[in-house]
Amino acid sequence: MVTSKICNNSLEAHKENIINTLGYEFKDESFLLLSLIHSSYRRENQVNIDNEKLEFIGDAVLDLIVSNFLFKNTEYSKNEGDLTVFRSKIVKEESLYKFAKKINLSDFIIVSASGRYMKIEENVSVLADSFEALVGAIY
């Protein structure tokens, strides 16, 4: 599906690089590729795929994982309001950006040619959103 829309000789190497970086073997590598396709690429290349739906799923998965952690750790689980505050401090754009930077996610994001020229793959929100999409792909 994805590979038929994005054809180039380095696609396999691109996949292998991120798999090696993450140390995670994907059950379906098409989700990995989909998680890396920024909407600018979709618009510029007139394809109907990008990472936005996986970003939606990844956001929910991260909320669930962090909520579960906070719930199980009594030092955080005072009441529902406190849990919400703690979760929002953890699952926020700045934190996700830092995780994305730690794994050099900007090296793997597939953006439009004009986006690459403007270095949008280094943008805080683009990296945070791409990290959420990657989590969605892993899920």
C-alpha positions as a LaTeX table, in Angstrom:
\begin{tabular}{lrrr}
\hline
Residue & $x$ (\AA) & $y$ (\AA) & $z$ (\AA) \\
\hline
Met1 & 0.00 & 0.00 & 0.00 \\
Val2 & 2.42 & 2.68 & 1.17 \\
Thr3 & 5.42 & 1.34 & $-0.67$ \\
Ser4 & 3.59 & 1.49 & $-3.99$ \\
Lys5 & 2.99 & 5.23 & $-3.50$ \\
Ile6 & 6.51 & 6.12 & $-2.37$ \\
Cys7 & 8.92 & 4.42 & $-4.70$ \\
Asn8 & 12.64 & 4.95 & $-4.49$ \\
Asn9 & 15.70 & 2.78 & $-4.06$ \\
Ser10 & 16.42 & 3.97 & $-0.55$ \\
Leu11 & 13.00 & 3.08 & 0.90 \\
Glu12 & 14.14 & $-0.29$ & 2.25 \\
Ala13 & 17.25 & 1.29 & 3.74 \\
His14 & 15.06 & 4.01 & 5.26 \\
Lys15 & 12.87 & 1.37 & 6.93 \\
Glu16 & 15.86 & $-0.60$ & 8.15 \\
Asn17 & 17.51 & 2.50 & 9.61 \\
Ile18 & 14.55 & 3.38 & 11.78 \\
Ile19 & 13.94 & $-0.23$ & 12.78 \\
Asn20 & 17.58 & $-0.45$ & 13.88 \\
Thr21 & 17.34 & 2.89 & 15.68 \\
Leu22 & 14.23 & 1.83 & 17.58 \\
Gly23 & 15.28 & $-1.75$ & 18.15 \\
Tyr24 & 11.71 & $-2.78$ & 17.42 \\
Glu25 & 10.49 & $-5.22$ & 14.78 \\
Phe26 & 7.16 & $-4.09$ & 13.33 \\
Lys27 & 4.47 & $-6.69$ & 12.71 \\
Asp28 & 3.36 & $-4.64$ & 9.71 \\
Glu29 & 6.07 & $-2.39$ & 8.30 \\
Ser30 & 3.54 & $-0.50$ & 6.18 \\
Phe31 & 2.36 & 1.13 & 9.43 \\
Leu32 & 5.92 & 2.22 & 10.11 \\
Leu33 & 6.14 & 3.92 & 6.72 \\
Leu34 & 2.71 & 5.45 & 7.11 \\
Ser35 & 3.69 & 6.90 & 10.49 \\
Leu36 & 6.56 & 8.76 & 8.85 \\
Ile37 & 4.61 & 10.44 & 6.02 \\
His38 & 3.88 & 14.07 & 6.84 \\
Ser39 & 0.79 & 15.70 & 5.36 \\
Ser40 & 2.98 & 18.07 & 3.30 \\
Tyr41 & 4.20 & 15.03 & 1.33 \\
Arg42 & 0.60 & 13.91 & 0.76 \\
Arg43 & $-0.43$ & 17.32 & $-0.54$ \\
Glu44 & 2.61 & 17.93 & $-2.74$ \\
Asn45 & 2.65 & 14.44 & $-4.25$ \\
Gln46 & $-1.12$ & 14.02 & $-4.51$ \\
Val47 & $-1.24$ & 10.76 & $-2.59$ \\
Asn48 & $-4.01$ & 9.91 & $-0.17$ \\
Ile49 & $-1.86$ & 8.76 & 2.74 \\
Asp50 & $-0.24$ & 10.48 & 5.69 \\
Asn51 & 0.40 & 9.91 & 9.39 \\
Glu52 & $-2.52$ & 11.88 & 10.84 \\
Lys53 & $-4.76$ & 8.90 & 11.72 \\
Leu54 & $-1.84$ & 7.09 & 13.35 \\
Glu55 & $-1.08$ & 10.30 & 15.25 \\
Phe56 & $-4.64$ & 10.20 & 16.61 \\
Ile57 & $-4.20$ & 6.59 & 17.76 \\
Gly58 & $-0.73$ & 7.27 & 19.19 \\
Asp59 & $-2.06$ & 10.16 & 21.25 \\
Ala60 & $-4.70$ & 7.89 & 22.80 \\
Val61 & $-2.16$ & 5.11 & 23.42 \\
Leu62 & 0.23 & 7.51 & 25.15 \\
Asp63 & $-2.59$ & 8.86 & 27.32 \\
Leu64 & $-3.53$ & 5.31 & 28.30 \\
Ile65 & 0.03 & 4.23 & 29.11 \\
Val66 & 0.77 & 7.32 & 31.19 \\
Ser67 & $-2.64$ & 7.19 & 32.89 \\
Asn68 & $-2.07$ & 3.56 & 33.84 \\
Phe69 & 1.40 & 4.36 & 35.21 \\
Leu70 & 0.10 & 7.26 & 37.28 \\
Phe71 & $-2.89$ & 5.25 & 38.54 \\
Lys72 & $-0.68$ & 2.39 & 39.74 \\
Asn73 & 1.88 & 4.63 & 41.46 \\
Thr74 & 0.37 & 5.80 & 44.71 \\
Glu75 & 2.56 & 8.88 & 44.92 \\
Tyr76 & 0.66 & 10.29 & 41.93 \\
Ser77 & $-2.81$ & 8.81 & 42.34 \\
Lys78 & $-4.31$ & 11.17 & 44.88 \\
Asn79 & $-7.48$ & 11.92 & 42.94 \\
Glu80 & $-8.73$ & 12.16 & 39.38 \\
Gly81 & $-7.92$ & 15.86 & 39.11 \\
Asp82 & $-4.32$ & 15.32 & 40.19 \\
Leu83 & $-3.96$ & 12.43 & 37.75 \\
Thr84 & $-5.17$ & 14.62 & 34.91 \\
Val85 & $-2.70$ & 17.37 & 35.82 \\
Phe86 & 0.23 & 14.93 & 36.08 \\
Arg87 & $-0.69$ & 13.28 & 32.77 \\
Ser88 & $-0.92$ & 16.63 & 30.98 \\
Lys89 & 2.55 & 17.52 & 32.26 \\
Ile90 & 3.97 & 14.31 & 30.83 \\
Val91 & 2.05 & 13.90 & 27.56 \\
Lys92 & 2.65 & 17.32 & 26.06 \\
Glu93 & 4.22 & 18.59 & 22.89 \\
Glu94 & 7.52 & 19.52 & 24.53 \\
Ser95 & 7.98 & 16.04 & 26.04 \\
Leu96 & 7.07 & 14.25 & 22.83 \\
Tyr97 & 9.46 & 16.52 & 20.92 \\
Lys98 & 12.27 & 15.51 & 23.28 \\
Phe99 & 11.51 & 11.81 & 22.77 \\
Ala100 & 11.49 & 12.34 & 18.99 \\
Lys101 & 14.83 & 14.16 & 19.13 \\
Lys102 & 16.32 & 11.40 & 21.26 \\
Ile103 & 15.69 & 8.84 & 18.50 \\
Asn104 & 16.56 & 11.28 & 15.68 \\
Leu105 & 13.05 & 10.96 & 14.26 \\
Ser106 & 13.57 & 14.01 & 12.03 \\
Asp107 & 16.01 & 11.91 & 9.98 \\
Phe108 & 13.16 & 9.60 & 9.00 \\
Ile109 & 10.13 & 11.84 & 8.49 \\
Ile110 & 9.01 & 11.94 & 4.86 \\
Val111 & 8.05 & 15.52 & 3.97 \\
Ser112 & 7.50 & 17.42 & 0.75 \\
Ala113 & 10.44 & 18.87 & $-1.15$ \\
Ser114 & 9.42 & 22.37 & $-0.09$ \\
Gly115 & 8.99 & 21.16 & 3.49 \\
Arg116 & 12.47 & 19.64 & 3.45 \\
Tyr117 & 13.83 & 22.96 & 2.16 \\
Met118 & 12.16 & 24.75 & 5.10 \\
Lys119 & 13.33 & 22.01 & 7.50 \\
Ile120 & 9.80 & 21.37 & 8.81 \\
Glu121 & 10.93 & 17.96 & 10.01 \\
Glu122 & 12.77 & 19.86 & 12.78 \\
Asn123 & 9.64 & 21.76 & 13.86 \\
Val124 & 8.56 & 21.02 & 17.45 \\
Ser125 & 4.95 & 20.24 & 16.57 \\
Val126 & 5.87 & 18.16 & 13.50 \\
Leu127 & 8.27 & 16.05 & 15.56 \\
Ala128 & 5.82 & 15.66 & 18.45 \\
Asp129 & 3.02 & 14.66 & 16.07 \\
Ser130 & 5.30 & 12.24 & 14.23 \\
Phe131 & 6.29 & 10.65 & 17.53 \\
Glu132 & 2.61 & 10.11 & 18.32 \\
Ala133 & 2.13 & 8.55 & 14.87 \\
Leu134 & 5.09 & 6.25 & 15.48 \\
Val135 & 3.55 & 5.14 & 18.79 \\
Gly136 & 0.32 & 4.51 & 16.89 \\
Ala137 & 2.22 & 2.37 & 14.38 \\
Ile138 & 3.80 & 0.35 & 17.16 \\
Tyr139 & 0.41 & $-0.17$ & 18.78 \\
\hline
\end{tabular}
